[in-house]
Structure formats: structure tokens, C-alpha cells
Backbone atoms as SQL, in Angstrom:
CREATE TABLE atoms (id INTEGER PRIMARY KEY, chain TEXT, resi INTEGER, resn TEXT, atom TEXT, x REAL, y REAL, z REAL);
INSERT INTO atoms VALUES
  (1, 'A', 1, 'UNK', 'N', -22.671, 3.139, 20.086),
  (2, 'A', 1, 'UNK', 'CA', -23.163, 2.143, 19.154),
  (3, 'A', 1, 'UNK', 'C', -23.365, 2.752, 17.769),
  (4, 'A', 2, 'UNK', 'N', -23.778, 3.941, 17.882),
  (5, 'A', 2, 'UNK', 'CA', -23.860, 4.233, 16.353),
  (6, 'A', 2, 'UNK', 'C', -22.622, 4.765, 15.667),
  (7, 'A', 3, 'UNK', 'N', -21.641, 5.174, 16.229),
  (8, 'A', 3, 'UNK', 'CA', -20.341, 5.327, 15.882),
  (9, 'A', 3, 'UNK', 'C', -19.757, 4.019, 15.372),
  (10, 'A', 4, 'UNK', 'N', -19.990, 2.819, 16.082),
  (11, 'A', 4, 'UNK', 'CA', -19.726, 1.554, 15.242),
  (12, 'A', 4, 'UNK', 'C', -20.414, 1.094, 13.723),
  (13, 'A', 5, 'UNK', 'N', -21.777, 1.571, 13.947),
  (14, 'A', 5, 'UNK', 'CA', -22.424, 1.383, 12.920),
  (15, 'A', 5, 'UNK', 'C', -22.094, 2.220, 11.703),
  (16, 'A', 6, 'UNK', 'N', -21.396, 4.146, 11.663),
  (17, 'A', 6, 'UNK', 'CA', -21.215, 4.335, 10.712),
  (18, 'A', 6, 'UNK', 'C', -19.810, 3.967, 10.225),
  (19, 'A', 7, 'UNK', 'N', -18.901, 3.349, 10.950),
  (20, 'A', 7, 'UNK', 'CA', -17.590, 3.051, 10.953),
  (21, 'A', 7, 'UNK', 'C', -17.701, 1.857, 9.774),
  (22, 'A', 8, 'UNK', 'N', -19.127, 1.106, 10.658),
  (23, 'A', 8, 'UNK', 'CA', -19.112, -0.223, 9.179),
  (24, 'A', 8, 'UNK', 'C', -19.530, -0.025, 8.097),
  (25, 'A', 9, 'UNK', 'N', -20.672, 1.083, 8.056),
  (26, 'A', 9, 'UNK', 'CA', -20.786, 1.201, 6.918),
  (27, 'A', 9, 'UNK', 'C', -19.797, 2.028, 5.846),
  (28, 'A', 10, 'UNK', 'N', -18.504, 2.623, 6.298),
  (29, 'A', 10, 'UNK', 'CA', -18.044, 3.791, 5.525),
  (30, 'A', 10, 'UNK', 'C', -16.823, 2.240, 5.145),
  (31, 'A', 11, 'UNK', 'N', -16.780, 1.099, 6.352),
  (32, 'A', 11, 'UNK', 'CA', -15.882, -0.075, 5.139),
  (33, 'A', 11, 'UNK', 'C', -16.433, -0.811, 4.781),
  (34, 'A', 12, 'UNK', 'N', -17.741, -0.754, 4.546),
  (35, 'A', 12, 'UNK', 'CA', -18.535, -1.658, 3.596),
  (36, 'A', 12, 'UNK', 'C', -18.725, -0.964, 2.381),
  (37, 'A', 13, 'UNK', 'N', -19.015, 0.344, 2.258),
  (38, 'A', 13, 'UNK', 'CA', -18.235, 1.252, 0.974),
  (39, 'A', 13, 'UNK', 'C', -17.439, 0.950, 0.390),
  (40, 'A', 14, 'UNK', 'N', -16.071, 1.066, 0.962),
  (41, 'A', 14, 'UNK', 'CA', -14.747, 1.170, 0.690),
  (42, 'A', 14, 'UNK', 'C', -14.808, -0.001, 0.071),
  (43, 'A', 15, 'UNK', 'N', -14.971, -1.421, 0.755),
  (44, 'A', 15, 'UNK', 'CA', -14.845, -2.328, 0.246),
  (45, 'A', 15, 'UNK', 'C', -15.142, -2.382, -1.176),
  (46, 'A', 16, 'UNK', 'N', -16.855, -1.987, -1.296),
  (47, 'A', 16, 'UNK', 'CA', -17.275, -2.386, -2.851),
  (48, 'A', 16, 'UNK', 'C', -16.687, -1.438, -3.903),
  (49, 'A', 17, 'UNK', 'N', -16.500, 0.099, -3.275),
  (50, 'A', 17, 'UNK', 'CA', -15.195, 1.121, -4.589),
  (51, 'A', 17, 'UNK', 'C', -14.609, -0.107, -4.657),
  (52, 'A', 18, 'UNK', 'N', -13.786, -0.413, -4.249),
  (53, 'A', 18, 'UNK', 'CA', -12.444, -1.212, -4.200),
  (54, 'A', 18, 'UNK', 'C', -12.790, -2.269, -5.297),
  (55, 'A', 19, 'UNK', 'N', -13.759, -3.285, -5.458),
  (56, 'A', 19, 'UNK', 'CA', -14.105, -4.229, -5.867),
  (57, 'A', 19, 'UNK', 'C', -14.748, -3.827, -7.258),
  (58, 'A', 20, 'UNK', 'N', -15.319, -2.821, -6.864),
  (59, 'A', 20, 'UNK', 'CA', -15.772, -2.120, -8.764),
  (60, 'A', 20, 'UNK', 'C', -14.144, -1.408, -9.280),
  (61, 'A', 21, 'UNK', 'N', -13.055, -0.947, -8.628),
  (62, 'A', 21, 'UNK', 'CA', -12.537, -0.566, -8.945),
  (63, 'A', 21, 'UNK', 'C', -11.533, -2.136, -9.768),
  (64, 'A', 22, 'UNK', 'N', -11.505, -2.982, -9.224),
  (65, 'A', 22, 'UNK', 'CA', -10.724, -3.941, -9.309),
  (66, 'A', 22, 'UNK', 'C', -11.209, -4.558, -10.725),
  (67, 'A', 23, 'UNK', 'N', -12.603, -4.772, -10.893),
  (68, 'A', 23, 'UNK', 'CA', -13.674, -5.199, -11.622),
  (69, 'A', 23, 'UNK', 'C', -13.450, -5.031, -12.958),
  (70, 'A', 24, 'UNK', 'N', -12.984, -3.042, -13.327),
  (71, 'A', 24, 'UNK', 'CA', -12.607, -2.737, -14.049),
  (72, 'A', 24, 'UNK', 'C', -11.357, -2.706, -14.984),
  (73, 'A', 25, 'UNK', 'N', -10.190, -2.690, -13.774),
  (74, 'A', 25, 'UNK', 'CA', -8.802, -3.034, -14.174),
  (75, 'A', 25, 'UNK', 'C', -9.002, -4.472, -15.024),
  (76, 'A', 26, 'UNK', 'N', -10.032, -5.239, -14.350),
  (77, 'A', 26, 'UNK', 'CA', -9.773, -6.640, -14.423),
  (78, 'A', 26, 'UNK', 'C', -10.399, -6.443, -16.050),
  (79, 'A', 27, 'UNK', 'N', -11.300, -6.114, -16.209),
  (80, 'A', 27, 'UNK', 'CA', -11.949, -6.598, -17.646),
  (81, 'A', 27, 'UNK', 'C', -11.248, -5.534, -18.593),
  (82, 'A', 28, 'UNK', 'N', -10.249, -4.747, -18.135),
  (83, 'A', 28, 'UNK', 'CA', -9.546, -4.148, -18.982),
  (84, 'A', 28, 'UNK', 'C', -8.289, -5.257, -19.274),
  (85, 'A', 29, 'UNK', 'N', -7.923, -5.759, -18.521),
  (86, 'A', 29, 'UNK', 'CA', -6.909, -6.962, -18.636),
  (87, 'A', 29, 'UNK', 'C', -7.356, -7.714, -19.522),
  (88, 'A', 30, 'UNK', 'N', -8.233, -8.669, -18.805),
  (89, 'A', 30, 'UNK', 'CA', -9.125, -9.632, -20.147),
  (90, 'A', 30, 'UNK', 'C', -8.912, -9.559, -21.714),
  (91, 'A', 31, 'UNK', 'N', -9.519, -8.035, -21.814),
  (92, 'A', 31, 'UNK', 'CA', -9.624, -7.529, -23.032),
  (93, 'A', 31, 'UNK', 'C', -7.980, -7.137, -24.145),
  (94, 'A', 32, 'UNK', 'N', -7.345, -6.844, -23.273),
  (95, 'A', 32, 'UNK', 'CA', -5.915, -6.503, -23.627),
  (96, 'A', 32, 'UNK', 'C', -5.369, -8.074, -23.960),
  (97, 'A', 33, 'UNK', 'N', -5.286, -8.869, -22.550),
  (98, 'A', 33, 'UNK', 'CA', -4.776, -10.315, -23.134),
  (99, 'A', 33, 'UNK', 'C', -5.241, -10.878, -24.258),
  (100, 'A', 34, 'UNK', 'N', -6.542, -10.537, -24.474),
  (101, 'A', 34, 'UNK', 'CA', -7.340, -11.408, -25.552),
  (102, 'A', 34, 'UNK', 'C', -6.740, -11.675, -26.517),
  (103, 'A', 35, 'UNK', 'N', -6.222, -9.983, -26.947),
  (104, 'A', 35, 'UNK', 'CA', -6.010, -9.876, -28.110),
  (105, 'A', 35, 'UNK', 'C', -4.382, -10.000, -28.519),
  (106, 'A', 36, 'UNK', 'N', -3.770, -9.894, -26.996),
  (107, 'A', 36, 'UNK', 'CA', -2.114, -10.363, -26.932),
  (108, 'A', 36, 'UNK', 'C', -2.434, -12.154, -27.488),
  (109, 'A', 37, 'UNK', 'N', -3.500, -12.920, -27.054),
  (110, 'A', 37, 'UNK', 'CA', -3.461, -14.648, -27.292),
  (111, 'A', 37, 'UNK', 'C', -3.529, -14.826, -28.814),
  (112, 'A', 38, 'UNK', 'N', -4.139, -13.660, -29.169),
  (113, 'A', 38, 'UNK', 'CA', -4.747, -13.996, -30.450),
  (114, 'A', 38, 'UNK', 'C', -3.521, -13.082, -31.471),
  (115, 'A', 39, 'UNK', 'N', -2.723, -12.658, -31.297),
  (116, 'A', 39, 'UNK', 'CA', -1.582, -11.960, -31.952),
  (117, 'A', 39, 'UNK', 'C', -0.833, -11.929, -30.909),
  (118, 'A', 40, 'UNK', 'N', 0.169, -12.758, -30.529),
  (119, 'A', 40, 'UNK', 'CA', 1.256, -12.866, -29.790),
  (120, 'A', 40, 'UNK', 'C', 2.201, -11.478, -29.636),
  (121, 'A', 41, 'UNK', 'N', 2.820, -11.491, -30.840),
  (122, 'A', 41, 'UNK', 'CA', 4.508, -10.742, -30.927),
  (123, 'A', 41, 'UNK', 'C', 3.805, -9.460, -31.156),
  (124, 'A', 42, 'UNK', 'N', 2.379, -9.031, -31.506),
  (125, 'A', 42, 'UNK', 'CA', 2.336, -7.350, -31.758),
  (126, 'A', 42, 'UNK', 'C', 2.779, -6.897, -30.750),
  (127, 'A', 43, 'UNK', 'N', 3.002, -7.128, -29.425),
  (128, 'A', 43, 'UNK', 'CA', 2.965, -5.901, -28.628),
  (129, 'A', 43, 'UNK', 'C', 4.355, -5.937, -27.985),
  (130, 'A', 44, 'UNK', 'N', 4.719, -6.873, -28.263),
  (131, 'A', 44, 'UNK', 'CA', 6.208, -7.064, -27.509),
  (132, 'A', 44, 'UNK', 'C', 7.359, -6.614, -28.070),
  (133, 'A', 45, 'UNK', 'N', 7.431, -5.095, -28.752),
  (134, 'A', 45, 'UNK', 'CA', 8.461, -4.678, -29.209),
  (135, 'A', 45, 'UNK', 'C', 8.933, -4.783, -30.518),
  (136, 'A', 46, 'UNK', 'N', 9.687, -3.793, -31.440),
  (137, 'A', 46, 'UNK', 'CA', 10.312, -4.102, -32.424),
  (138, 'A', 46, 'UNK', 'C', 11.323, -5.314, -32.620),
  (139, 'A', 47, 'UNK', 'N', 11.766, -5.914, -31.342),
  (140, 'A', 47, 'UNK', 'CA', 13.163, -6.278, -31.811),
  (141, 'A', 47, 'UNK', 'C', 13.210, -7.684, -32.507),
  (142, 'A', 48, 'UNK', 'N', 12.336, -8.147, -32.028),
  (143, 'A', 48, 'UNK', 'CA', 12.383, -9.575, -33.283),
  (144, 'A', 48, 'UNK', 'C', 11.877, -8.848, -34.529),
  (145, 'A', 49, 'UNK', 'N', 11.372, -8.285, -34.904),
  (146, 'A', 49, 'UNK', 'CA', 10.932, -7.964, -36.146),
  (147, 'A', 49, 'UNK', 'C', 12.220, -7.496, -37.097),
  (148, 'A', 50, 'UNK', 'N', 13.080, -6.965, -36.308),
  (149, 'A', 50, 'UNK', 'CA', 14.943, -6.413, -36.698),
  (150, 'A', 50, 'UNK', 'C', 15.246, -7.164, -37.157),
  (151, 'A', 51, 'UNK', 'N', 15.161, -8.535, -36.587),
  (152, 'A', 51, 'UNK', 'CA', 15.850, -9.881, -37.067),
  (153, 'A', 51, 'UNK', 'C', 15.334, -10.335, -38.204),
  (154, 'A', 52, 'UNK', 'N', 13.768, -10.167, -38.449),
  (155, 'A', 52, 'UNK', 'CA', 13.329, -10.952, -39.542),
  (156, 'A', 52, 'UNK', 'C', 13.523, -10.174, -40.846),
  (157, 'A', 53, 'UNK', 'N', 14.063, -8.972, -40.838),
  (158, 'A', 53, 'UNK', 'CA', 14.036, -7.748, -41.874),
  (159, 'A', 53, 'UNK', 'C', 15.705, -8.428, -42.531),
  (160, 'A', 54, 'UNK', 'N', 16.213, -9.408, -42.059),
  (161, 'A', 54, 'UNK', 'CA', 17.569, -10.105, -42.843),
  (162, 'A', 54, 'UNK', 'C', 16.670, -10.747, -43.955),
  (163, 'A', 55, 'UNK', 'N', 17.488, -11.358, -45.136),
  (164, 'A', 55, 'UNK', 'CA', 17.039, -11.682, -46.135),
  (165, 'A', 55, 'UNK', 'C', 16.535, -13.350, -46.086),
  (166, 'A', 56, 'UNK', 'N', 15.584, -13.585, -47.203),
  (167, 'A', 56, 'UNK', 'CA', 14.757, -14.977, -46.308),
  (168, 'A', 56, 'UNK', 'C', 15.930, -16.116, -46.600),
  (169, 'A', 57, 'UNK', 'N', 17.195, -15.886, -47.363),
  (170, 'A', 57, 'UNK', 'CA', 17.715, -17.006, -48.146),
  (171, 'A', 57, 'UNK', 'C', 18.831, -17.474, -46.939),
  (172, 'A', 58, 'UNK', 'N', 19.046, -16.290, -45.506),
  (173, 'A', 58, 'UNK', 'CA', 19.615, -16.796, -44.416),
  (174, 'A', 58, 'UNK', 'C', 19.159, -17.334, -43.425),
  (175, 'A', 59, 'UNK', 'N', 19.039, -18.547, -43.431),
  (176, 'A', 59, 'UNK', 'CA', 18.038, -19.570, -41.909),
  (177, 'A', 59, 'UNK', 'C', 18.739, -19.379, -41.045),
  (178, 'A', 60, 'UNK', 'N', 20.249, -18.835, -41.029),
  (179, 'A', 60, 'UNK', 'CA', 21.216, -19.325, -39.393),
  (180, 'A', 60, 'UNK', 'C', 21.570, -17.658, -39.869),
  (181, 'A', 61, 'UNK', 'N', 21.878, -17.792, -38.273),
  (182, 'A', 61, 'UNK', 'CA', 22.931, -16.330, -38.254),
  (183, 'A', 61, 'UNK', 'C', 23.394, -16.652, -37.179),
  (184, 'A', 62, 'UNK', 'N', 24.968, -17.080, -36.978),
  (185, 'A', 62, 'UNK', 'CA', 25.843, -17.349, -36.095),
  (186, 'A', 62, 'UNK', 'C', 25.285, -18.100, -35.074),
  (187, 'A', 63, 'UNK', 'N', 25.120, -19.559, -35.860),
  (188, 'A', 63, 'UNK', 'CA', 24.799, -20.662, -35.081),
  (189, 'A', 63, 'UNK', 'C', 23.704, -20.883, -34.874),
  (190, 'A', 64, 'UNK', 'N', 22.500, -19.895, -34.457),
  (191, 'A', 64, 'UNK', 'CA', 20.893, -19.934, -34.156),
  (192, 'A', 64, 'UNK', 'C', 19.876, -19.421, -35.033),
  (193, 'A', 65, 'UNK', 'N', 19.433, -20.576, -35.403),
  (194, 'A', 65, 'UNK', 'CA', 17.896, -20.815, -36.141),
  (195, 'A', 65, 'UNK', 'C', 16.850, -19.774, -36.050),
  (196, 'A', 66, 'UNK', 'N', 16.880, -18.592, -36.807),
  (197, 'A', 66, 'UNK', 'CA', 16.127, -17.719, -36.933),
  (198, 'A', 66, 'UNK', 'C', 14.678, -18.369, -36.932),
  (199, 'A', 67, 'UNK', 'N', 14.003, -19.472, -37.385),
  (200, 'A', 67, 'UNK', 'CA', 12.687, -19.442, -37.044),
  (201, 'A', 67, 'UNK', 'C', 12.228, -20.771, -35.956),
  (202, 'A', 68, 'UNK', 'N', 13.723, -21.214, -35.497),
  (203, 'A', 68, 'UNK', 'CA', 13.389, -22.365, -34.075),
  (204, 'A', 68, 'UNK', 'C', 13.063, -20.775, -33.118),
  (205, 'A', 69, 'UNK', 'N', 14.119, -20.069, -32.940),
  (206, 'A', 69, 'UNK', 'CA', 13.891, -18.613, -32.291),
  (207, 'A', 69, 'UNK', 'C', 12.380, -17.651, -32.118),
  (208, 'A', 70, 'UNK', 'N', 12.205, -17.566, -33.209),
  (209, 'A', 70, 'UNK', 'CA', 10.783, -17.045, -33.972),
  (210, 'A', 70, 'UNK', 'C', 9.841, -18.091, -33.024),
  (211, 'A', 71, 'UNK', 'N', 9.473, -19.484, -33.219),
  (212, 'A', 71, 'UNK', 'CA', 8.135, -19.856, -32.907),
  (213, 'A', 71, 'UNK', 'C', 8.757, -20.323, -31.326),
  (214, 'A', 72, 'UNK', 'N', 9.991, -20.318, -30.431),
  (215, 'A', 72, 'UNK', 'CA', 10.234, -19.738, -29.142),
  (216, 'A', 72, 'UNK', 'C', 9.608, -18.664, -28.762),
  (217, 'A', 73, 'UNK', 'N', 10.022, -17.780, -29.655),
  (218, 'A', 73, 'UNK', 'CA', 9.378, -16.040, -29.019),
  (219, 'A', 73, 'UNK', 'C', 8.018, -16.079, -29.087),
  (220, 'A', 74, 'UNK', 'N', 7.490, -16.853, -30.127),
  (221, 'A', 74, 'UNK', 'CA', 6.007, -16.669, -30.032),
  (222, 'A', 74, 'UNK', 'C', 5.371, -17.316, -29.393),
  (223, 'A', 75, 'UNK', 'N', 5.892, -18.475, -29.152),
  (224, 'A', 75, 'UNK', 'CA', 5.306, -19.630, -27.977),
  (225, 'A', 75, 'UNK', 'C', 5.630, -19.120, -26.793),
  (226, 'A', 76, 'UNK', 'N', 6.963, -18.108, -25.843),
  (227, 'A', 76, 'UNK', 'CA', 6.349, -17.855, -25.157),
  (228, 'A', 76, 'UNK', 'C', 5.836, -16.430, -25.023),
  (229, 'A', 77, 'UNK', 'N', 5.374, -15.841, -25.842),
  (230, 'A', 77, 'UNK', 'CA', 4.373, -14.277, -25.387),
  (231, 'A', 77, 'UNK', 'C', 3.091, -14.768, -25.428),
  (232, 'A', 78, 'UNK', 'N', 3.099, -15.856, -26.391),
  (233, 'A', 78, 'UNK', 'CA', 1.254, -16.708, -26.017),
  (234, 'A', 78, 'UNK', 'C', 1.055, -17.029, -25.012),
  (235, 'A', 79, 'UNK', 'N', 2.089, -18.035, -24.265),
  (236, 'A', 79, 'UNK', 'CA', 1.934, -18.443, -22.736),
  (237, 'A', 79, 'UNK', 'C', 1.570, -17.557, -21.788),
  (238, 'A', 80, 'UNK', 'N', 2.428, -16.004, -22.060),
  (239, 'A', 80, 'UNK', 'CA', 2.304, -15.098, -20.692),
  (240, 'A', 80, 'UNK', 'C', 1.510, -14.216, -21.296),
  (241, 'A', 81, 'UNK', 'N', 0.433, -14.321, -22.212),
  (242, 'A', 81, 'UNK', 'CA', -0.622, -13.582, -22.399),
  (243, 'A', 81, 'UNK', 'C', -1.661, -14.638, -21.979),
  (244, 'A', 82, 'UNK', 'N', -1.675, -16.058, -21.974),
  (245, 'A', 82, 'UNK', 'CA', -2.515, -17.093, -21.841),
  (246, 'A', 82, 'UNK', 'C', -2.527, -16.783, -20.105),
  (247, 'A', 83, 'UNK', 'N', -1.810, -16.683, -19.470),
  (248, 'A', 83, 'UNK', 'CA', -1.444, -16.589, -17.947),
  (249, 'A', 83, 'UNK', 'C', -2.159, -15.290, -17.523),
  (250, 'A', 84, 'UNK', 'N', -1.552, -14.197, -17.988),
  (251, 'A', 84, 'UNK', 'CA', -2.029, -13.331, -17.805),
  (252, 'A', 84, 'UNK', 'C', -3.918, -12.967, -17.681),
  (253, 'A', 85, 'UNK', 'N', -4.295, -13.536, -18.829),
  (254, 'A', 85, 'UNK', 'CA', -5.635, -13.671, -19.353),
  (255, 'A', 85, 'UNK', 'C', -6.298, -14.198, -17.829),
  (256, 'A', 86, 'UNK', 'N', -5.686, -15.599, -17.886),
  (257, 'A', 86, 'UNK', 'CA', -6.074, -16.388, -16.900),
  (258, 'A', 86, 'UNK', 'C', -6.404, -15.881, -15.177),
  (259, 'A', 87, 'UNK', 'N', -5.199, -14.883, -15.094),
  (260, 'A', 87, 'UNK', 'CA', -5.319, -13.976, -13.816),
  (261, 'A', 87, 'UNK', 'C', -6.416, -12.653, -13.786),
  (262, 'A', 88, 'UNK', 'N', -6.361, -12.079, -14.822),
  (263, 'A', 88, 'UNK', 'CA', -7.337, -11.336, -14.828),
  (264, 'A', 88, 'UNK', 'C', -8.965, -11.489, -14.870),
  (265, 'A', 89, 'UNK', 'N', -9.078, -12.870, -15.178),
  (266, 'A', 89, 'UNK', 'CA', -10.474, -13.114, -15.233),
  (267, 'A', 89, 'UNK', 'C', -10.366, -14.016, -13.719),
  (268, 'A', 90, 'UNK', 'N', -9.531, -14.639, -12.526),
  (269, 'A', 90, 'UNK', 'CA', -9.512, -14.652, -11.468),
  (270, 'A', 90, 'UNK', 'C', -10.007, -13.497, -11.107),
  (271, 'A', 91, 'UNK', 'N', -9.209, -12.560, -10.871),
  (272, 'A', 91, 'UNK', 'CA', -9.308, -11.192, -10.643),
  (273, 'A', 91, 'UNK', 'C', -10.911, -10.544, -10.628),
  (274, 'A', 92, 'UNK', 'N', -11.301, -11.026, -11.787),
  (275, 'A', 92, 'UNK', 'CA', -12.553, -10.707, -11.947),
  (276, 'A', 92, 'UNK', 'C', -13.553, -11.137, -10.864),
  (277, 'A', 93, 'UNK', 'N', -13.588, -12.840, -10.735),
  (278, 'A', 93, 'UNK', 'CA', -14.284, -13.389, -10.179),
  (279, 'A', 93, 'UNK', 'C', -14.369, -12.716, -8.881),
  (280, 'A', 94, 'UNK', 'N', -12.835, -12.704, -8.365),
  (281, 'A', 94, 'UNK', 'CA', -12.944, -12.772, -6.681),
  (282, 'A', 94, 'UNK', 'C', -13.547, -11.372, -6.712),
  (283, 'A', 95, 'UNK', 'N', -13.350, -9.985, -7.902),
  (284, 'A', 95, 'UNK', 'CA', -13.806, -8.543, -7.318),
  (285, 'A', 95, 'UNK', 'C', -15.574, -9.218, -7.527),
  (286, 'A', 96, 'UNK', 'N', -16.310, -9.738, -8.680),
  (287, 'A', 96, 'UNK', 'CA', -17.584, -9.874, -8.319),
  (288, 'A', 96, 'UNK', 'C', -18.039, -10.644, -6.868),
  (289, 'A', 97, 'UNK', 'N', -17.526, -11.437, -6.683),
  (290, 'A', 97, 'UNK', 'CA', -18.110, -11.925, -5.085),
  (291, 'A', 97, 'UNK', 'C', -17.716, -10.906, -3.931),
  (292, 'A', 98, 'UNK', 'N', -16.462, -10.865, -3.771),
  (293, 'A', 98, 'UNK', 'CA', -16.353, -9.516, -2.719),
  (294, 'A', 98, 'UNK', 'C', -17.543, -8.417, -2.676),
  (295, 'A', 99, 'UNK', 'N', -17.345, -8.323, -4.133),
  (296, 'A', 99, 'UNK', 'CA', -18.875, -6.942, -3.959),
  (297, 'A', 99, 'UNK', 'C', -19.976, -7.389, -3.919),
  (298, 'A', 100, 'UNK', 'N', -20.513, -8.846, -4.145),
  (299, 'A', 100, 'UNK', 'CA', -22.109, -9.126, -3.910),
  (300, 'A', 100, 'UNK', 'C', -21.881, -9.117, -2.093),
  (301, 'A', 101, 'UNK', 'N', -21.060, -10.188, -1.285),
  (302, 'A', 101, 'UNK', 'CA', -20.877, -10.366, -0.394),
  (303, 'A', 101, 'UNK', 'C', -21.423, -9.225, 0.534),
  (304, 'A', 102, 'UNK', 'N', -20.080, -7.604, 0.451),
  (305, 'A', 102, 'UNK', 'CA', -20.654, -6.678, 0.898),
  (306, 'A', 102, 'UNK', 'C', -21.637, -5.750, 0.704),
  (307, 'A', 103, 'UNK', 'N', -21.706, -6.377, -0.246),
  (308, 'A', 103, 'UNK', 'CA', -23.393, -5.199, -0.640),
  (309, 'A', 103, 'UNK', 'C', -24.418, -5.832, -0.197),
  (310, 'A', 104, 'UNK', 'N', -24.285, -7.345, 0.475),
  (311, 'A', 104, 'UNK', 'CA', -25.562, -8.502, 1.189),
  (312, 'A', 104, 'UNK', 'C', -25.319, -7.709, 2.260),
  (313, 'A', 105, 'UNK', 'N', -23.838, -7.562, 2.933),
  (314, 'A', 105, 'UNK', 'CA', -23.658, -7.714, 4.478),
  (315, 'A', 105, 'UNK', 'C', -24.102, -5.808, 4.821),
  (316, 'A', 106, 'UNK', 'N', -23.770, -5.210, 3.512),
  (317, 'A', 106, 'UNK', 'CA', -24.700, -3.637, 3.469),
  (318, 'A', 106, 'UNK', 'C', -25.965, -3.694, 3.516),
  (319, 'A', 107, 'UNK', 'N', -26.434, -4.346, 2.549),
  (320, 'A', 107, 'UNK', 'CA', -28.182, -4.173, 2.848),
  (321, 'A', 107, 'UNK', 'C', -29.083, -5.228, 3.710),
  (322, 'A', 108, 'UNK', 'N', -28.704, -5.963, 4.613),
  (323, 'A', 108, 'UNK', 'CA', -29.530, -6.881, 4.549),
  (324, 'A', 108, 'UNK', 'C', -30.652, -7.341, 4.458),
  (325, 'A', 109, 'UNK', 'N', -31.114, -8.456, 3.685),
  (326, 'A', 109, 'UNK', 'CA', -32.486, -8.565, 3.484),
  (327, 'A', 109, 'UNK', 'C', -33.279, -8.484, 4.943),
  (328, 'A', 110, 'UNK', 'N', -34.536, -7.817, 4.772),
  (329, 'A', 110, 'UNK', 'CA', -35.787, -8.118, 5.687),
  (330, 'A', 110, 'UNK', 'C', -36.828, -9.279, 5.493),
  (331, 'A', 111, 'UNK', 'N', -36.468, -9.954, 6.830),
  (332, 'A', 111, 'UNK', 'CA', -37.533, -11.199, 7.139),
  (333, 'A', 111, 'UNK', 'C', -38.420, -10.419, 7.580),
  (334, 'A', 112, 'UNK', 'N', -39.593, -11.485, 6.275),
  (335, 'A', 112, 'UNK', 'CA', -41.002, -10.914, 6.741),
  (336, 'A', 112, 'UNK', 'C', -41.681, -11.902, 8.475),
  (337, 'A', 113, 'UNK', 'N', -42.377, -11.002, 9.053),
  (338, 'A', 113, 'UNK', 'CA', -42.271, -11.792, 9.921),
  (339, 'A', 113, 'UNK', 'C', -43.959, -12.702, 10.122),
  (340, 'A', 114, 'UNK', 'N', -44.151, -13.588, 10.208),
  (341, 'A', 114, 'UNK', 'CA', -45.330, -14.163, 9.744),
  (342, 'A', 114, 'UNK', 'C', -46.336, -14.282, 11.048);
């Protein structure tokens, strides 16, 4: 019996590392998307920026609309930073309940007994 008992407690541990570990990734995400929602195209590479370094007096370059293109690219790195955002603060949630959960089913409260 007590071999069961330290067995649960060494994955009721594990569990909450796991969940602080997750906790962290997660609000490191958050923080990264934030600032991807709020400035789209910084992080996604030089290569549209190549394109916009042509002169402003050319709108087309072989058929396609340099700024229908432009607010495409930016509409979608907003979306998959908006998504992203969105998962990481999931992420968040489910690591805070996992770890209250096992840190209840670790300590449990004592009924006073009357």
C-alpha cells in the first residue's frame, strides 16, 4: 500500500512540473502573439518588404496588385497570429486547472470533524 501511495504522489508531481511547465510556454506565446496582432508582417521575413523597395509610381508588376497582395499578406499573418494568440491562452487555461486539480487531489483538504 505504500508503494501505491508514493507511485501517486511522484504523478501527481509530474503532473503539476508539466502544467507549470506548459503555463509558461503558454504565456510566452500570448506575449509573442500579442505583439505579432498588433504588427503583423514584422516577423514574417524580409520578402515582402523586397517587393515594396520597387518604386511607388509601379501599382502592377506582371499582372498582380502590389498592395491587393500587401493587405492579403497582412490580413493573413493577423489571422494566424489572432489563432495562434487564441491557442495559447487555451493552453493557458487548461495548464491552470490541471494544476489546481492536482495539487487538490495532492493535498487534500482536512474535514474538521465536529
Amino acid at each position: 500500500m505504500q508503494r501505491t501511495s508514493i507511485v501517486a504522489e511522484i504523478f501527481g508531481y509530474l503532473v503539476c512540473l508539466l502544467a507549470v511547465i506548459v503555463f509558461f510556454a503558454s504565456v510566452g506565446g500570448i506575449v509573442n502573439n500579442a505583439f505579432r496582432v498588433v504588427h503583423p508582417t514584422a516577423a514574417r521575413g524580409m520578402m515582402m518588404n523586397r517587393g515594396a523597395m520597387r518604386p511607388a509610381t509601379v501599382s502592377t508588376f506582371r499582372g498582380f496588385d502590389i498592395a491587393a497582395r500587401r493587405a492579403r499578406f497582412t490580413s493573413d499573418a493577423r489571422y494566424d497570429a489572432i489563432r495562434r494568440l487564441v491557442l495559447s491562452v487555451v493552453m493557458l487555461i487548461v495548464a491552470i486547472v490541471v494544476f489546481r486539480r492536482s495539487f487538490d487531489w495532492m493535498n487534500p483538504k482536512q474535514v474538521a470533524a465536529s
